[in-house]
C-alpha positions as a printed NumPy array, in Angstrom:
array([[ 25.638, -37.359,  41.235],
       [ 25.103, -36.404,  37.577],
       [ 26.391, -33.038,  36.623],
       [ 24.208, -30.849,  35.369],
       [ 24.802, -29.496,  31.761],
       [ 23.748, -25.968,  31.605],
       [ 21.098, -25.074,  28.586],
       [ 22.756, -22.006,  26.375],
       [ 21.328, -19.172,  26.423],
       [ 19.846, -18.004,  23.623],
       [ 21.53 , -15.434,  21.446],
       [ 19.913, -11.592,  20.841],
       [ 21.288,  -9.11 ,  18.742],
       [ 22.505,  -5.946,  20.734],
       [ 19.455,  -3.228,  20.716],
       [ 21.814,  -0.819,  19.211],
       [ 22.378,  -3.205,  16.15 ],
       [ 19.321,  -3.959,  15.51 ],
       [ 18.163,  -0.222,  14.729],
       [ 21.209,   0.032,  12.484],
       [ 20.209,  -3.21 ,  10.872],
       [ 16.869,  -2.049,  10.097],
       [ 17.667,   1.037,   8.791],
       [ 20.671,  -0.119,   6.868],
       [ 18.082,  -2.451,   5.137],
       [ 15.799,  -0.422,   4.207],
       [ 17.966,   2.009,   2.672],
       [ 19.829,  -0.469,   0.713],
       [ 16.215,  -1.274,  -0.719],
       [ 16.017,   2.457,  -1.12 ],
       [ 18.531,   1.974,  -3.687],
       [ 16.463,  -0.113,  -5.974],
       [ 12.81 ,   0.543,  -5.564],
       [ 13.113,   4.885,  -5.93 ],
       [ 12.177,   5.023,  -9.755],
       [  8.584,   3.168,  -8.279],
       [  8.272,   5.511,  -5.401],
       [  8.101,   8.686,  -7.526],
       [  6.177,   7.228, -10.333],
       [  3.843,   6.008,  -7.731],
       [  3.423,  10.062,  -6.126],
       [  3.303,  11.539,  -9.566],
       [ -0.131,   9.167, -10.167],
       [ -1.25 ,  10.004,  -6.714],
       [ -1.085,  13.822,  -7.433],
       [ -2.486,  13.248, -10.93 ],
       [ -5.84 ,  13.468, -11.515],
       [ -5.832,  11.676, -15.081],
       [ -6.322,   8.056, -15.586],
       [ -2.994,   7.318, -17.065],
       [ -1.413,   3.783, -16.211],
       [  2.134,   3.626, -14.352],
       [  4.308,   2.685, -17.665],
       [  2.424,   6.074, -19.55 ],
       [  3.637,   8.214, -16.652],
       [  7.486,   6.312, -16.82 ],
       [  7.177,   7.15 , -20.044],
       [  6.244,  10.422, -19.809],
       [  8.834,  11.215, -17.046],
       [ 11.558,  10.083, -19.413],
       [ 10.873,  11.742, -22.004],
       [ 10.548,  15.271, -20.008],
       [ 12.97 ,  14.754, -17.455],
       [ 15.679,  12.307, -18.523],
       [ 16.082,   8.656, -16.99 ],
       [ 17.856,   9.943, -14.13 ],
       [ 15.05 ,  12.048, -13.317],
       [ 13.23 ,   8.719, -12.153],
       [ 16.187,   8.704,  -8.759],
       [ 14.912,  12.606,  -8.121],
       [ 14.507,  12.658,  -4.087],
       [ 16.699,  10.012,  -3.558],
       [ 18.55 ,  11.451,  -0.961],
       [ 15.399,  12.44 ,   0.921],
       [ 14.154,   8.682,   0.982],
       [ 17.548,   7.207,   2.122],
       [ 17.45 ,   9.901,   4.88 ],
       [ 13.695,   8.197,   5.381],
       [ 15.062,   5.011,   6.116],
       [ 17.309,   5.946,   7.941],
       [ 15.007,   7.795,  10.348],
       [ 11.568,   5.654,  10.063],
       [ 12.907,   2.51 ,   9.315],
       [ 15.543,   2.513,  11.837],
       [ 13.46 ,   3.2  ,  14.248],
       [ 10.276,   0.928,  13.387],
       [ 12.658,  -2.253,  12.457],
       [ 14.208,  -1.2  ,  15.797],
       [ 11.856,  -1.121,  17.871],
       [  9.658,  -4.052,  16.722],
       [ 12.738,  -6.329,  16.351],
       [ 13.634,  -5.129,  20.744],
       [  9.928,  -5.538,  21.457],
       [  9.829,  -8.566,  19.659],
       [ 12.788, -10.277,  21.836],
       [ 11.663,  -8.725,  24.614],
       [  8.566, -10.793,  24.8  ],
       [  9.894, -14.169,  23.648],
       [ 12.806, -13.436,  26.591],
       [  9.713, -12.52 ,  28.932],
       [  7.763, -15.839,  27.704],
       [ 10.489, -18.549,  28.029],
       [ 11.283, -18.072,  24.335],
       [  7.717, -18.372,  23.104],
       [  6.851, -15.845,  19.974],
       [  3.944, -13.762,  20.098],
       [  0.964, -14.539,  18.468],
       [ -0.698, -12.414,  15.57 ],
       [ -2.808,  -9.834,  17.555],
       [  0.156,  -9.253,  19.907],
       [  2.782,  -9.24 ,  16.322],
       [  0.346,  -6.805,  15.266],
       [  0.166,  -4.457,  18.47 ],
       [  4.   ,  -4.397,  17.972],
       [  3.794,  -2.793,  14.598],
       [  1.601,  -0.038,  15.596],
       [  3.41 ,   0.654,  18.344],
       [  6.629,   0.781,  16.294],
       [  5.344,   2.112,  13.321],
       [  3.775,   4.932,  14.921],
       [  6.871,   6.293,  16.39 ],
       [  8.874,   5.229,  13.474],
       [  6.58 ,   7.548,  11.397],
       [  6.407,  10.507,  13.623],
       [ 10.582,  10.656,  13.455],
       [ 10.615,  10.193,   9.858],
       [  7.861,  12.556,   9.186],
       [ 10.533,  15.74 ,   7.986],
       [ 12.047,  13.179,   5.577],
       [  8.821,  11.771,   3.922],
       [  7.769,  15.955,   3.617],
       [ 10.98 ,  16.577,   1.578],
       [ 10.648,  13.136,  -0.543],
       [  7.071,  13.993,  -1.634],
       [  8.226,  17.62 ,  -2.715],
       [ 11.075,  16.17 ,  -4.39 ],
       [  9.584,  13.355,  -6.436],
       [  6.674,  15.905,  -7.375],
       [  8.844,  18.516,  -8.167],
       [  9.234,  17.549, -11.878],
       [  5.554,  17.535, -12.893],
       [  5.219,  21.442, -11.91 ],
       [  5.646,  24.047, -14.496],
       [  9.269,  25.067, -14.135],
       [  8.104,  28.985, -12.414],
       [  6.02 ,  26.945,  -9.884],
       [  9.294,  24.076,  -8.925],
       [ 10.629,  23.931,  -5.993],
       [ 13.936,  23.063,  -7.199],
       [ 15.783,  21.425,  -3.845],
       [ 19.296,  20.556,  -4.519],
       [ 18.659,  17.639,  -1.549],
       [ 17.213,  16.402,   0.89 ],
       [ 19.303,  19.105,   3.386],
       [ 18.347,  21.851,   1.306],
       [ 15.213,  20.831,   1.389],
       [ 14.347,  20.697,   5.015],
       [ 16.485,  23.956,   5.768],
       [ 14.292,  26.222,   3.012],
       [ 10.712,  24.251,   4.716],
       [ 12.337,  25.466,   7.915],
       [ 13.087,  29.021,   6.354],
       [ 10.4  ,  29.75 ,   4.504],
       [  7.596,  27.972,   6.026],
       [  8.688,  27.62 ,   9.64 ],
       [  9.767,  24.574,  11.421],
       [  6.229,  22.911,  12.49 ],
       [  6.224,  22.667,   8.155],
       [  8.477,  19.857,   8.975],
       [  6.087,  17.74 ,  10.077],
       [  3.18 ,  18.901,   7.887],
       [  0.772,  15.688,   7.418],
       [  2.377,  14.026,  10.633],
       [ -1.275,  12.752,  11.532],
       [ -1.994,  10.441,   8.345],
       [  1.942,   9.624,   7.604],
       [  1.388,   8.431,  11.139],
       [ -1.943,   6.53 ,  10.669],
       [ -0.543,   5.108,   7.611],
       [  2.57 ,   3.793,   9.325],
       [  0.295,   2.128,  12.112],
       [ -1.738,   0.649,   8.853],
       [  1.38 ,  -0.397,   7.406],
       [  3.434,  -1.982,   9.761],
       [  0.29 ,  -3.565,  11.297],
       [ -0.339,  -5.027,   8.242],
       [  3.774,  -5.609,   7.118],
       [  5.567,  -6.778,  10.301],
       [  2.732,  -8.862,  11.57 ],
       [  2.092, -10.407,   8.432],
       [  5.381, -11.196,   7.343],
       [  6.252, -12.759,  10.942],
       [  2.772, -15.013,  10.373],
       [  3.591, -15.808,   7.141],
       [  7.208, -16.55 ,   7.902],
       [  5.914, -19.153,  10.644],
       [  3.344, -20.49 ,   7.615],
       [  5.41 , -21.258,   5.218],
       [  8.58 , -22.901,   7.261],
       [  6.899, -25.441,   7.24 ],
       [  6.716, -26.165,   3.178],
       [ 10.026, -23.636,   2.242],
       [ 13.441, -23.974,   3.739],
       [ 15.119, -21.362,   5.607],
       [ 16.637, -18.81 ,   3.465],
       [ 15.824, -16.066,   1.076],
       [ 13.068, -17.933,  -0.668],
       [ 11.054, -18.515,   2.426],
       [ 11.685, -14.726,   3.31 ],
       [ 10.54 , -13.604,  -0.513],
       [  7.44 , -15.892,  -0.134],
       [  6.518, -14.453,   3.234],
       [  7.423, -10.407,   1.985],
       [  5.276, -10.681,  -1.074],
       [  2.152, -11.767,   1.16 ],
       [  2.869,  -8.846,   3.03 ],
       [  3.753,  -6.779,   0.435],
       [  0.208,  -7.294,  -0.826],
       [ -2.094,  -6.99 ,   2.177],
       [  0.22 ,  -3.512,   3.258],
       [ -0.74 ,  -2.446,  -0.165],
       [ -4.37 ,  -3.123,   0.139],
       [ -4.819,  -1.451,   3.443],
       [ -2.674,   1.417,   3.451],
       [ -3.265,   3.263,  -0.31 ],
       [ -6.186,   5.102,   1.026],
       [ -3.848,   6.766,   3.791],
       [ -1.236,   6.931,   1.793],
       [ -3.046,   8.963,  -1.313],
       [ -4.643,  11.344,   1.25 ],
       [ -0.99 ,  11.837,   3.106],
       [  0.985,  12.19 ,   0.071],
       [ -1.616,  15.256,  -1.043],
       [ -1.524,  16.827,   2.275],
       [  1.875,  17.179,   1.948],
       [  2.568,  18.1  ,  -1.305],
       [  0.04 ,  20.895,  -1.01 ],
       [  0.1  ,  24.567,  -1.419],
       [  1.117,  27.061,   1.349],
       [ -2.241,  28.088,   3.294],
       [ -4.368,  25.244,   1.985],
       [ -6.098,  23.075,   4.992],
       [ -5.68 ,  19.229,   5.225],
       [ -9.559,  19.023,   5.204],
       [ -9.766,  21.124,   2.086],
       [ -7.109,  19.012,   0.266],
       [ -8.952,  15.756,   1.63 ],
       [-12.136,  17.49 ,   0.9  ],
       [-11.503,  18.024,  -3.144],
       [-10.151,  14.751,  -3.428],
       [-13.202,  12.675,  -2.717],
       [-15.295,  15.287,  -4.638],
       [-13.527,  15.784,  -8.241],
       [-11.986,  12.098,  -7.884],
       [-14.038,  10.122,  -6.141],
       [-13.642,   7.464,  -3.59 ],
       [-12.144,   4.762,  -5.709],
       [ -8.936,   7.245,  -6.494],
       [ -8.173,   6.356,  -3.161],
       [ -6.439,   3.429,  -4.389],
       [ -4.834,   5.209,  -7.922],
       [ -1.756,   3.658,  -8.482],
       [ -2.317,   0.296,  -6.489],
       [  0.12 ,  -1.424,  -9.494],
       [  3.064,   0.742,  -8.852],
       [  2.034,   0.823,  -5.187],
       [  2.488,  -2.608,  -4.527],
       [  5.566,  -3.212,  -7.242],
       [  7.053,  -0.653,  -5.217],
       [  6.077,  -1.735,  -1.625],
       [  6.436,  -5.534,  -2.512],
       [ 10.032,  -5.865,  -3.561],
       [ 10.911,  -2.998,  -1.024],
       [  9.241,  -5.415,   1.831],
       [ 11.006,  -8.241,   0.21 ],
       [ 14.409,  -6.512,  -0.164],
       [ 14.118,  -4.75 ,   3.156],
       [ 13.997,  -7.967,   4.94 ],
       [ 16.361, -10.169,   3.023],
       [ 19.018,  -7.508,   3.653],
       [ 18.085,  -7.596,   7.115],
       [ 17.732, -11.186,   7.398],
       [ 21.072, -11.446,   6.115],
       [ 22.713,  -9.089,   8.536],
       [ 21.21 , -10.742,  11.339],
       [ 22.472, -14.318,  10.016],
       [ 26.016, -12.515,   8.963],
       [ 26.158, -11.238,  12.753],
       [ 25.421, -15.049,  14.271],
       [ 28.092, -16.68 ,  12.328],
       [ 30.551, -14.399,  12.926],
       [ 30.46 , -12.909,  16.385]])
């Protein structure tokens, strides 16, 4: 009687690691991609027509380089709380299914159910964090009587808490929230589609993962500045104003089409940060197969 060889199981990551993964890669991208994340809020609040390298400019001059990493503390503390959670919960609901489904991957509409689902809660917890980076990376444009002047990202939540109240934490929770269901529809199940594309033309490895982030890079762009523009207002507005009045002016002295202001340093922020976020965590995951 022939002896049956038994099939190996297929490896997972522990849950627990992969929401440390995902966070730990998307603050490491943190790192690089900050100077583009607050040039990209100082065109959103600006109502001029200025292009991205005026307002770098501008900021240097003013401010000092430095001044471009203002708030950097507040985004790592982002990561850390959005994308650990959305890059931790997609990546469990992810395995989940394929373990569920005899190892078969989800298709698009189900990759893209995922990243709602995780992007939505990702964005609620991270909500406090993206308040304080907005404040932060604005800060600099005000005239120095009307600055906020946060020392970090600590200070910063404990004087919204203070001075404001604690529901101030989550001030613009609604569209941060729409935009992270927007984003990480678009993001995670378009870089999982195009990962599956373009295997078939570009090895395994970190070009196939920059090809496939830059595709999502640029339809996440596309679909999210509108909610992104209105969110980043909302939350960088004065005490007392409404989010309908600050949505409100917006379309009327701007327009519709400043909905997408700032789509360059939108996307050159968004597109490396997609691409760096998951090489880094591509690379933990392959770090933790070969040597575990």
């Amino acid at each position: 009687m022939a002896q049956q060889v038994a099939v190996p199981k297929e490896r997972y990551i522990p849950n627990g690691l992969k929401f440390a993964f995902g966070g730990l890669s998307g603050m490491a991208a943190t790192c690089v991609v900050q100077p583009l994340d607050l040039i990209k809020t100082r065109m959103q609040l600006s109502g001029g027509g200025r292009t991205s390298f005026a307002v770098a400019g501008e900021i240097i001059a003013r401010e000092g380089f430095f001044s471009l990493y203002a708030g950097l503390t507040a985004g790592l503390l982002r990561q850390a709380t959005y994308t650990t959670t959305r890059l931790g919960i997609y990546t469990w609901m992810f395995d989940s299914y394929r373990e569920r489904n005899a190892g078969a991957a989800p298709g698009f509409g189900t990759k893209t159910l995922l990243g709602v689902a995780a992007g939505s809660v990702g964005a609620f917890v991270g909500t406090p964090a993206e308040v304080a980076l907005i404040r932060m990376t604005a800060d600099g444009r005000l005239p120095m009587e009307q600055r906020r002047n946060y020392k970090n990202v600590l200070d910063a939540l404990l004087r919204i808490v203070r001075e404001e109240g604690v529901l101030k934490l989550w001030r613009g929770a609604t569209p941060t929230v729409a935009r992270a269901m927007v984003v990480n529809a678009a993001q995670l199940g378009t870089y999982s589609q195009a990962r599956e594309m373009f295997v078939t033309y570009v090895p395994d490895g970190i070009l196939l993962h920059f090809c496939a982030s830059m595709v999502s890079g640029l339809v996440t762009t596309i679909a999210s500045m509108p909610v992104d523009i209105i969110k980043t207002r909302i939350q960088n507005a004065a005490k007392g104003q409404s989010q309908i009045e600050v949505v409100t002016s917006l379309l009327k002295k701007e327009g519709v089409l400043s909905l997408w202001k700032g789509f360059l340093p939108y996307y050159a922020r968004i597109g490396p940060h997609t691409v760096l976020t998951f090489i880094f965590l591509e690379q933990m995951n392959t770090a933790y197969f070969k040597y575990t």
